[in-house]
Coordinates of C-alpha atoms in Angstrom, one line a residue:
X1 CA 10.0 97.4 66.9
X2 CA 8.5 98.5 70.0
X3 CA 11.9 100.6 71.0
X4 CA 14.1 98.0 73.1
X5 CA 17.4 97.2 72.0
X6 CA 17.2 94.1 69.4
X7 CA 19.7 91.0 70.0
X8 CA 22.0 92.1 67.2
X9 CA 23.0 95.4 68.8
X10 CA 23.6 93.7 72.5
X11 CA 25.7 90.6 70.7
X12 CA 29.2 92.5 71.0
X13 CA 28.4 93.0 75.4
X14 CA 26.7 89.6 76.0
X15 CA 29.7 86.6 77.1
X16 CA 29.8 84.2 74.9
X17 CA 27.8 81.4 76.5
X18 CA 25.2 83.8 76.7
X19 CA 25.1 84.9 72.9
X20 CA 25.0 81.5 71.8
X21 CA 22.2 80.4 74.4
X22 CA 20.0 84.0 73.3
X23 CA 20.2 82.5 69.2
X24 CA 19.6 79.4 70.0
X25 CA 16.5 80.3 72.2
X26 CA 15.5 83.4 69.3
X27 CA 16.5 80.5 66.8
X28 CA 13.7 78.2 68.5
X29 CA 10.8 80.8 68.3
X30 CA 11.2 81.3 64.7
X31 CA 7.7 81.7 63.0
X32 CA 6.3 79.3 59.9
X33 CA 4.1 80.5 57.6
X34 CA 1.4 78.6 56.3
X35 CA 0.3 78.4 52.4
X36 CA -2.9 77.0 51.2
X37 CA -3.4 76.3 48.0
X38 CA -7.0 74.7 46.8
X39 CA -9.8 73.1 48.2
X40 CA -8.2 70.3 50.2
X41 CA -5.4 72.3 51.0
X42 CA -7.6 75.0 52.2
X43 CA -9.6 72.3 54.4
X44 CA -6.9 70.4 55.8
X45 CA -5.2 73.8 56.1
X46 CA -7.6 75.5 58.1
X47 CA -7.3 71.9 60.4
X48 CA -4.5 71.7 61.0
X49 CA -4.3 75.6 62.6
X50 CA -7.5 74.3 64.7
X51 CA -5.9 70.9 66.3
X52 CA -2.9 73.2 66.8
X53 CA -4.7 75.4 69.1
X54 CA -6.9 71.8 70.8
X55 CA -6.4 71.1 74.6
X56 CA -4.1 73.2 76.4
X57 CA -1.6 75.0 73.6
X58 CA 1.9 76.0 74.5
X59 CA 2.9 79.5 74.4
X60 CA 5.8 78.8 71.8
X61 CA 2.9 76.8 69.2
X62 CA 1.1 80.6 69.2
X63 CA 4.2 82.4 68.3
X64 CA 5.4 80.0 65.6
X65 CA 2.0 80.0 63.7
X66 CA 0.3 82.8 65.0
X67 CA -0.2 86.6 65.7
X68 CA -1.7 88.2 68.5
X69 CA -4.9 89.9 67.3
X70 CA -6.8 91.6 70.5
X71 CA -7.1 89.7 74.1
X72 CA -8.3 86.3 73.0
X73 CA -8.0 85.9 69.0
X74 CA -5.0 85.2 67.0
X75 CA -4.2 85.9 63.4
X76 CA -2.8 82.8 61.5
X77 CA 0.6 83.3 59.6
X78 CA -1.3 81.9 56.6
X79 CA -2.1 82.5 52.6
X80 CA -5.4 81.1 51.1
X81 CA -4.9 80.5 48.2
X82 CA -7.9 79.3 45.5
X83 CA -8.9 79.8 42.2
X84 CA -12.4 79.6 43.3
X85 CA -14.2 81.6 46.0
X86 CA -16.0 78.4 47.9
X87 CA -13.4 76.5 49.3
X88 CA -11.8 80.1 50.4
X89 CA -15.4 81.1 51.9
X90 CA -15.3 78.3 53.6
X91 CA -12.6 78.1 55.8
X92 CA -13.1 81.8 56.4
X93 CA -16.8 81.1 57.7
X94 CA -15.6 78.2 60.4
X95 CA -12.8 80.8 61.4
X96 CA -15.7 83.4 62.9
X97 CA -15.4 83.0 66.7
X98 CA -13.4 80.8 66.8
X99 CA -9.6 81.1 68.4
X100 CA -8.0 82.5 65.2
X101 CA -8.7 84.3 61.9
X102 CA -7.2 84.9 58.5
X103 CA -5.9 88.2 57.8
X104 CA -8.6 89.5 55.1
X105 CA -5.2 90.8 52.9
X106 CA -3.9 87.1 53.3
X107 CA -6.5 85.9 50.9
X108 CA -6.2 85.6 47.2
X109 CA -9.1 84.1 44.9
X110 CA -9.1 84.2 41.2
X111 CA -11.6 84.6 38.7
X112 CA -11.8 80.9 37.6
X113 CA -10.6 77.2 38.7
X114 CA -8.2 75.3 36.7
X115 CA -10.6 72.3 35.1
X116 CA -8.5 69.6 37.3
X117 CA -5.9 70.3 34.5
X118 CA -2.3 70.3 36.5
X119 CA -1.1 72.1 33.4
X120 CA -3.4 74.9 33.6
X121 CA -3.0 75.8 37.0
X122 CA 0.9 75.9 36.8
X123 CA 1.0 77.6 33.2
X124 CA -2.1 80.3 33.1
X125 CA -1.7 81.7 37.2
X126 CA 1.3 84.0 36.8
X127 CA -0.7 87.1 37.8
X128 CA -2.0 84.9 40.9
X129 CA 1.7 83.4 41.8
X130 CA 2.6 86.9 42.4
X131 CA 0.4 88.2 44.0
X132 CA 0.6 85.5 46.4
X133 CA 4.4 85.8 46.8
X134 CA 3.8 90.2 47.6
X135 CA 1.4 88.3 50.4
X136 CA 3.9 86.0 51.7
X137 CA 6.8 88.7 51.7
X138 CA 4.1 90.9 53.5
X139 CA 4.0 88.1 56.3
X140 CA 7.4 87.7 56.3
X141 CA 8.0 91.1 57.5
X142 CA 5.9 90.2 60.2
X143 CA 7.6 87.8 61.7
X144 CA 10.6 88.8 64.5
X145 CA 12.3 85.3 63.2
X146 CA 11.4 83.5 60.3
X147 CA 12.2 80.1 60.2
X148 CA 9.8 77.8 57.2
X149 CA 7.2 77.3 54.5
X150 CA 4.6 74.2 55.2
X151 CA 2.8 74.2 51.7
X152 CA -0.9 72.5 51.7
X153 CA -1.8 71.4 48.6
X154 CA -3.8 67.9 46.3
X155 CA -1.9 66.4 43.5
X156 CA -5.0 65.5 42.2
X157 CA -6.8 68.6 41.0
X158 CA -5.8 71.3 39.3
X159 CA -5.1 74.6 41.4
X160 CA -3.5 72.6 43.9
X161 CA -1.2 70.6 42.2
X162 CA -0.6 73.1 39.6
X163 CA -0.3 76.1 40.9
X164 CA 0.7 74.5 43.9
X165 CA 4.1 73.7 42.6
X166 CA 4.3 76.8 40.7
X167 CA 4.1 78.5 44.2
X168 CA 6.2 75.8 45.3
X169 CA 8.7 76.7 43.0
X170 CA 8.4 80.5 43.3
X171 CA 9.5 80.5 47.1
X172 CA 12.3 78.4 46.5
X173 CA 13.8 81.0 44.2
X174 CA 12.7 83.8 46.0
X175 CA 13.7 82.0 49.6
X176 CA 16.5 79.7 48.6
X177 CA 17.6 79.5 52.2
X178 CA 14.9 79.0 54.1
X179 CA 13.3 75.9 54.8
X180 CA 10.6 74.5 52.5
X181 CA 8.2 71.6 53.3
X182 CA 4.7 70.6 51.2
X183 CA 2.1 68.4 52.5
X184 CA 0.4 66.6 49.4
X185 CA -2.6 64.9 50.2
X186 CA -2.6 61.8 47.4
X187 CA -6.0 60.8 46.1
X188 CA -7.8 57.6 46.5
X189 CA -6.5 54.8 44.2
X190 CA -10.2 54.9 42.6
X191 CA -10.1 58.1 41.2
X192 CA -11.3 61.3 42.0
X193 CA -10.3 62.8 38.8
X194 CA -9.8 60.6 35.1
X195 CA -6.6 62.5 34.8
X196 CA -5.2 62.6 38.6
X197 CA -2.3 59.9 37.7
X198 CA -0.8 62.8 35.5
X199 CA -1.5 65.7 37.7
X200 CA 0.2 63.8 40.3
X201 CA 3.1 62.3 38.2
X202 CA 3.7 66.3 37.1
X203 CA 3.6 67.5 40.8
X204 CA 5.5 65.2 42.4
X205 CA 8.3 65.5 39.8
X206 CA 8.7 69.1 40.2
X207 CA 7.8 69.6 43.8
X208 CA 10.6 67.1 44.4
X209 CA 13.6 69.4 43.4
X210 CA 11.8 72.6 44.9
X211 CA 10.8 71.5 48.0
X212 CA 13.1 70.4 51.3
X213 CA 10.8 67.8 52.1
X214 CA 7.4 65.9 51.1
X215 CA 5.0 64.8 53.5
X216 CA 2.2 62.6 51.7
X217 CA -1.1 62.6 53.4
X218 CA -3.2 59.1 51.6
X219 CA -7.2 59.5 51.7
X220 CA -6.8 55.7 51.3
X221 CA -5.1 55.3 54.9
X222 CA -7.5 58.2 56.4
X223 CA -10.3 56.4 55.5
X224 CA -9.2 53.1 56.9
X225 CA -8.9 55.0 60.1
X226 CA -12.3 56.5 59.8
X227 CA -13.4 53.4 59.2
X228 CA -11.7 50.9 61.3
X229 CA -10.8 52.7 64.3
X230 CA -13.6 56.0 64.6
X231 CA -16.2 53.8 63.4
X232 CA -17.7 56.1 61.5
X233 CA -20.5 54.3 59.4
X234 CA -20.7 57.3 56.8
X235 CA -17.0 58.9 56.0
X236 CA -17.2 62.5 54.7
X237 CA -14.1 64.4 53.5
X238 CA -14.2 66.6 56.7
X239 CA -13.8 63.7 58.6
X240 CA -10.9 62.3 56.7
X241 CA -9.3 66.2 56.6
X242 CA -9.4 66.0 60.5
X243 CA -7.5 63.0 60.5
X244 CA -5.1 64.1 58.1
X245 CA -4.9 67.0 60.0
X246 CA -4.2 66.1 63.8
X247 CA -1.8 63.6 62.7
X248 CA 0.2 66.4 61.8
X249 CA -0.5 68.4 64.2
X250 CA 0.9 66.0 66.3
X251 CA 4.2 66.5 64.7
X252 CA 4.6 70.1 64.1
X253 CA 3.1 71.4 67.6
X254 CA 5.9 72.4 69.4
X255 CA 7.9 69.9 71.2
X256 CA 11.6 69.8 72.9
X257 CA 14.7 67.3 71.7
X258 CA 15.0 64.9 75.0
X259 CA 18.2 66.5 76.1
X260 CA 16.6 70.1 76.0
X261 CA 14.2 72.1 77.3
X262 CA 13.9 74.3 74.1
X263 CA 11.2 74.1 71.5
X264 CA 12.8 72.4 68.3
X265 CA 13.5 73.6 65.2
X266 CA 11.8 72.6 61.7
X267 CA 15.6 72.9 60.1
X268 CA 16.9 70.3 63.0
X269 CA 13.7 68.0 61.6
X270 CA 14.0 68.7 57.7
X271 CA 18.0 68.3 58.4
X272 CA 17.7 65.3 60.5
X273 CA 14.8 63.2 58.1
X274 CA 16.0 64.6 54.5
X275 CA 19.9 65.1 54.6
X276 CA 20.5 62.7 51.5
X277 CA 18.4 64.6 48.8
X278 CA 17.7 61.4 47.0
X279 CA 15.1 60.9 50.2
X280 CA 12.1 63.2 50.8
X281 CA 8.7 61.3 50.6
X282 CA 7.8 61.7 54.5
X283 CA 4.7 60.2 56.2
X284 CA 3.0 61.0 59.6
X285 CA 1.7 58.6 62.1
X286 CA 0.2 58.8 65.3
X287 CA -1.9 56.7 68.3
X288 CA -3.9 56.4 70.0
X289 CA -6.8 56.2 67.0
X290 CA -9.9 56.1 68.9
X291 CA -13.2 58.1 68.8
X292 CA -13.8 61.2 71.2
X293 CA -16.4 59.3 73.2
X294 CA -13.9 57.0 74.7
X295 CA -11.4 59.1 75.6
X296 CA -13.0 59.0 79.0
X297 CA -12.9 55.6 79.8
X298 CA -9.3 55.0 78.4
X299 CA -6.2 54.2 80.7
X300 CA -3.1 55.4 78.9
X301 CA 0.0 53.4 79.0
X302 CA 3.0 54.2 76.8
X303 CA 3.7 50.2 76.1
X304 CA 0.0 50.0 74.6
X305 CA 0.9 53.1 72.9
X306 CA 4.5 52.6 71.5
X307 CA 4.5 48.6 70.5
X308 CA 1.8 49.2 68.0
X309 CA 3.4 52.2 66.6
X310 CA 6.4 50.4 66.0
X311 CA 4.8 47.4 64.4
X312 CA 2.9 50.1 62.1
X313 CA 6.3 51.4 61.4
X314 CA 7.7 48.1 60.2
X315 CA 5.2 47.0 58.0
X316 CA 3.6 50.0 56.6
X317 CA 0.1 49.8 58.1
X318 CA -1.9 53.0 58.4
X319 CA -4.2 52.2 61.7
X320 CA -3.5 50.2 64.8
X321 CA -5.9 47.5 64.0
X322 CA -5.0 44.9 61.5
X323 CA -1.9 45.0 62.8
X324 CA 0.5 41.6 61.5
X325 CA 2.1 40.2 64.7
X326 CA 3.8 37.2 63.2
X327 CA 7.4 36.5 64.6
X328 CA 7.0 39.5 66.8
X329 CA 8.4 38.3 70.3
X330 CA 5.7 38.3 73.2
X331 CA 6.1 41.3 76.1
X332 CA 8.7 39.6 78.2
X333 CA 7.4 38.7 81.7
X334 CA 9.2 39.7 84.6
X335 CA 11.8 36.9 85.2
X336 CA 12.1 34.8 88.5
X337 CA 14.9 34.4 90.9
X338 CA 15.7 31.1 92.0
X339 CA 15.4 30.5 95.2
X340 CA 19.3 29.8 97.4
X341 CA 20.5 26.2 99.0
X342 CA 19.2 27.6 102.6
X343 CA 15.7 28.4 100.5
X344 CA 16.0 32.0 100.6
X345 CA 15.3 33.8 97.7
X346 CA 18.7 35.6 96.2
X347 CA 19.5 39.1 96.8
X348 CA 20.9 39.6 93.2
X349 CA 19.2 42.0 90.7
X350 CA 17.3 39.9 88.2
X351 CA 18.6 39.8 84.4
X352 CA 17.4 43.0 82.1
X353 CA 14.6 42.0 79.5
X354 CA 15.7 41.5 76.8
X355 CA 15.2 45.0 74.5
X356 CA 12.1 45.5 72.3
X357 CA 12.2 45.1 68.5
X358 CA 9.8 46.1 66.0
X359 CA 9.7 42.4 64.8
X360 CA 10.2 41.7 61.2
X361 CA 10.4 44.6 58.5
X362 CA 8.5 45.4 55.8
X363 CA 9.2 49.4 55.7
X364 CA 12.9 50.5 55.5
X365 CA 13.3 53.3 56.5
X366 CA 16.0 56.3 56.0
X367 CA 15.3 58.3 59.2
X368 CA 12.6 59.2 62.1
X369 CA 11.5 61.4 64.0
X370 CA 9.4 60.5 67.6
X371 CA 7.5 62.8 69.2
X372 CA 5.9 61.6 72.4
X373 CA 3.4 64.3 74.4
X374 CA 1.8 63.9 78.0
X375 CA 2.6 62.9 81.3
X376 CA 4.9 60.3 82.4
X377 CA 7.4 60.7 79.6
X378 CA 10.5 59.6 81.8
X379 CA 8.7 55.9 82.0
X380 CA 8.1 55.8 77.8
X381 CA 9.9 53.2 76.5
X382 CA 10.9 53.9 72.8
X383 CA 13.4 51.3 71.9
X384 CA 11.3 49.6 69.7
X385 CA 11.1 53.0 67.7
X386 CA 15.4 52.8 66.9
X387 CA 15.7 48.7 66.6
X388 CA 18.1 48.9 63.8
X389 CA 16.4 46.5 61.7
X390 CA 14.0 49.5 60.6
X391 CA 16.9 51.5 59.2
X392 CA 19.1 51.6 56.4
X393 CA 22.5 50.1 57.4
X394 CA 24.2 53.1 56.2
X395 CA 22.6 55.5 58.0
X396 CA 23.8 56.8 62.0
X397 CA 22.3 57.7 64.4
X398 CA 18.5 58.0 62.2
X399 CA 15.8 58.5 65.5
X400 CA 15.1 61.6 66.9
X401 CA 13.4 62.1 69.6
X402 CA 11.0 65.0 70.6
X403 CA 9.0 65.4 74.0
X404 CA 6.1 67.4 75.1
X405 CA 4.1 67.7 78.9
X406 CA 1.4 69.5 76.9
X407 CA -1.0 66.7 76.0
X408 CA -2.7 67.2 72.5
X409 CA -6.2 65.6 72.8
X410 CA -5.3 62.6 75.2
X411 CA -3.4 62.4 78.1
X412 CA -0.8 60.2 76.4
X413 CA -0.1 60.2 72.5
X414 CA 2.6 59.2 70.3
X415 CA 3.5 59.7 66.9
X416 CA 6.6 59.4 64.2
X417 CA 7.3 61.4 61.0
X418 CA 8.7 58.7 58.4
X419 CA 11.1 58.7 55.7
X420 CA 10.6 55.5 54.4
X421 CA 9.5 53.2 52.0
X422 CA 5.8 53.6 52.9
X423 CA 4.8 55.5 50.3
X424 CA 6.4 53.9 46.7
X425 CA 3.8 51.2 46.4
X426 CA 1.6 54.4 45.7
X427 CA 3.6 56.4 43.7
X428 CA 4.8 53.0 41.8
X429 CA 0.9 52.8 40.7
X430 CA 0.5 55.8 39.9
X431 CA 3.6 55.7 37.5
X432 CA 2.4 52.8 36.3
X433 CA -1.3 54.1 35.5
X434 CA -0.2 57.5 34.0
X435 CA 2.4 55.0 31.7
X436 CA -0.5 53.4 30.7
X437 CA -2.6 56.4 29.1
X438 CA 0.4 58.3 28.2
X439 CA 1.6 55.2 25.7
X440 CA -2.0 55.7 24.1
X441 CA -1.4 59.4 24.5
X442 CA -4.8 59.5 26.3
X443 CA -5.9 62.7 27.5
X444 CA -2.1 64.3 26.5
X445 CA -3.9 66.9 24.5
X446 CA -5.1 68.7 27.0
X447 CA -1.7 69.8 28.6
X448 CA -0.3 70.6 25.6
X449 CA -2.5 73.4 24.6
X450 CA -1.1 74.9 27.7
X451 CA 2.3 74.3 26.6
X452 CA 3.1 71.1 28.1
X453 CA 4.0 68.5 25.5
X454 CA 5.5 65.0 25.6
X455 CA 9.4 65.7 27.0
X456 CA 7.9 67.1 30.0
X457 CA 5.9 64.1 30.1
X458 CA 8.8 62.1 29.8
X459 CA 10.9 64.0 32.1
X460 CA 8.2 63.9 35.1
X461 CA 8.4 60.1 34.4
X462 CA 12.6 59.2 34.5
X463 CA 12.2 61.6 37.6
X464 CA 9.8 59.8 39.1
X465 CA 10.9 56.4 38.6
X466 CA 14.2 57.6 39.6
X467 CA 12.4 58.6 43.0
X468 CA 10.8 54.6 43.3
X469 CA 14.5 53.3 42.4
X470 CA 16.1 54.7 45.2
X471 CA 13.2 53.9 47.9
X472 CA 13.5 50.6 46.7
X473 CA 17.3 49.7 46.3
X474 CA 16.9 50.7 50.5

């Protein structure tokens, strides 16, 4: 654009080591695009671009997420998406001075929200699907590489589930090769809205087929962290939103396979974690959990970090406290060497510890990916993260592993993206619950006077328990 010659035009003069290094490196730079859709995925939304940019940010983070926009601003590659002006308002009033904006033509609010009704949202919003899509081809154009989707958006409500998965929908139709991913934030087991169990049941059914993979952000398990671990006396939804949201930061900040020096790809991490597409509920995890205040007094270790990842791992546990430790072997001390028949100690090597496990499993999983940031990378000790007793037997080779010298908030952090079996005693509720008022045909009147009648209730269901099945048979 700017009048130098592009890549394609140079490819038939450049050796052939050097054309494949250029597309890999173009390949690596590839810009994802950002759609918000409803309150909480407005919130965590406009988080998640904001721990992005925390501590010291890597050149090749702003170019995947961002535009420049003057000397010290940067436009995020993101649609806001609403069908009411306040949660939109919102995010654009925290944006003001801060390190990046919203593009004011990136922004679409309608006249009126959805009543919490998935049905409504996905049924009545055809004028405001596309619209949104002429935005997101808009910001396509924009981007020198294009590589991926990450759609924010509640199962719980209304706009966000519904026209959530409309949208959802819409780009995989309109973008059937590029790579798709939704973040759904599930609601607390207690309810947020009477008719949630249904709004989720139809968004996770249909987001399923659409979407390349699902990663499932529980209130429930931000709470517990709020809670247990930030000791926050009084949680708000902000504070849970922030820890939804650096937890995936964590993950989708730019980081470099362990034999590469190059940024990786969001097609190597959707192809790696959801190749089998029987497998797509993902989950994001990362330590340490520990207020602000003490970051100062902390002294970070990657063996304090990494064993109680992996013991979350294995049995499912959102937070690093609470942790079950039974049958888990004890850190192996360094062994002694006996001393010789002249009483000289020996001069052989002493015997290798024995390698770490994640102890007993609770949490099958189909596939992982690691992502370690900060210094001293080279003496982090991850084996505990691939034990094989995590994984399905039929799966090779299922831990990836991503590095990064840019720390992101402490000097040491860890964290792992999980396709597992962590989220079905969830979604097996919620099945269960939605079974319950649908076999009274509670509340069903209201999505049918938007068109959605019992066989798309009963669809949504055999998809969804066909989705529990298969975590479970792992």
């Amino acid at each position: 654009h700017d009048g130098r010659c592009s890549l394609k035009r140079l490819l038939p003069f450049l050796p052939i080591r050097s054309v494949s290094s250029h597309l890999n490196f173009e390949r690596s730079l590839m810009s994802i695009i950002c759609i918000q859709v409803g309150q909480a995925g407005n919130q965590i939304g406009v988080d998640f671009l904001s721990a992005l940019l925390e501590a010291n940010c890597d050149e090749h983070t702003f170019q995947r997420y961002f535009r420049p926009h003057g000397a010290s601003s940067h436009t995020a590659r993101a649609i806001a998406v609403d069908m009411e002006a306040k949660a939109v308002s919102g995010i654009i009033s925290r944006t003001r001075g801060a390190k990046f904006s919203y593009a004011k033509d990136r922004v679409y609010v309608h006249r009126r929200g959805a009543g919490n009704n998935w049905a409504n949202g996905y049924t009545t919003c055809t004028e405001a699907c596309e619209e949104v899509l002429t935005m997101v081809r808009a910001e396509v154009e924009l981007c020198e590489g294009h590589a991926g989707f990450l759609v924010f958006m509640s199962v719980a409500g209304g706009t966000g589930s519904g026209l959530g998965t409309r949208i959802t929908e819409q780009l995989r139709a309109t973008y059937p090769h590029t790579f798709l991913m939704n973040v759904l934030v599930w609601p607390y087991e207690a309810g947020e809205v009477i008719v949630q169990n249904y709004n989720a049941l139809m968004s996770l059914s249909r987001v399923y087929q659409a979407a390349d993979g699902l990663v499932v952000c529980a209130n429930d398990d931000a709470h517990k962290i709020c809670t247990k671990m930030l000791h926050l006396t009084h949680v708000t939804m902000l504070d849970i939103n922030k820890v939804i949201a650096r937890d995936l930061a964590h993950i989708f900040r730019c980081a470099s396979p362990i034999d590469s020096t190059r940024p990786g790809h969001i097609g190597d991490l959707v192809g790696h974690l959801c190749s089998h597409l029987d497998y797509k509920l993902l989950t994001a995890h990362a330590v340490p959990q520990m207020p602000d205040a003490h970051r100062d007094f902390t002294s970070y270790q990657w063996p304090r970090l990494l064993r109680p990842l992996a013991r979350m791992v294995a049995t499912a546990h959102p937070c690093e406290e609470g942790l079950d430790w039974a049958g888990m072997p004890s850190p192996a001390a360094a062994p002694s060497v006996p001393p010789t028949r002249h009483g000289s100690r020996s001069t052989l090597p002493p015997p290798p510890p024995p390698p770490l496990t994640a102890g007993p499993v609770r949490n099958r999983c189909v596939a992982s990916l690691a992502v370690l940031r900060g210094s001293d990378l080279d003496q982090a000790d991850y084996s505990a993260l691939t034990d094989p007793a995590l994984f399905a037997p039929w799966r090779a080779e299922p831990v990836l592993v991503w590095k990064s010298t840019h720390p992101l908030r402490h000097e040491q952090s860890a964290g792992v993206l999980l396709n597992s079996q962590y989220c079905v005693p969830r979604l097996d509720a919620i099945v269960g619950k939605a079974w319950t008022m649908f076999s009274s045909r509670a509340f069903v009147h209201q999505y049918q006077q938007y068109g959605i009648g019992e066989d798309e209730f009963l669809e949504a269901f055999a998809r969804a328990e066909q989705i529990v099945k298969a975590y479970k048979d792992l």
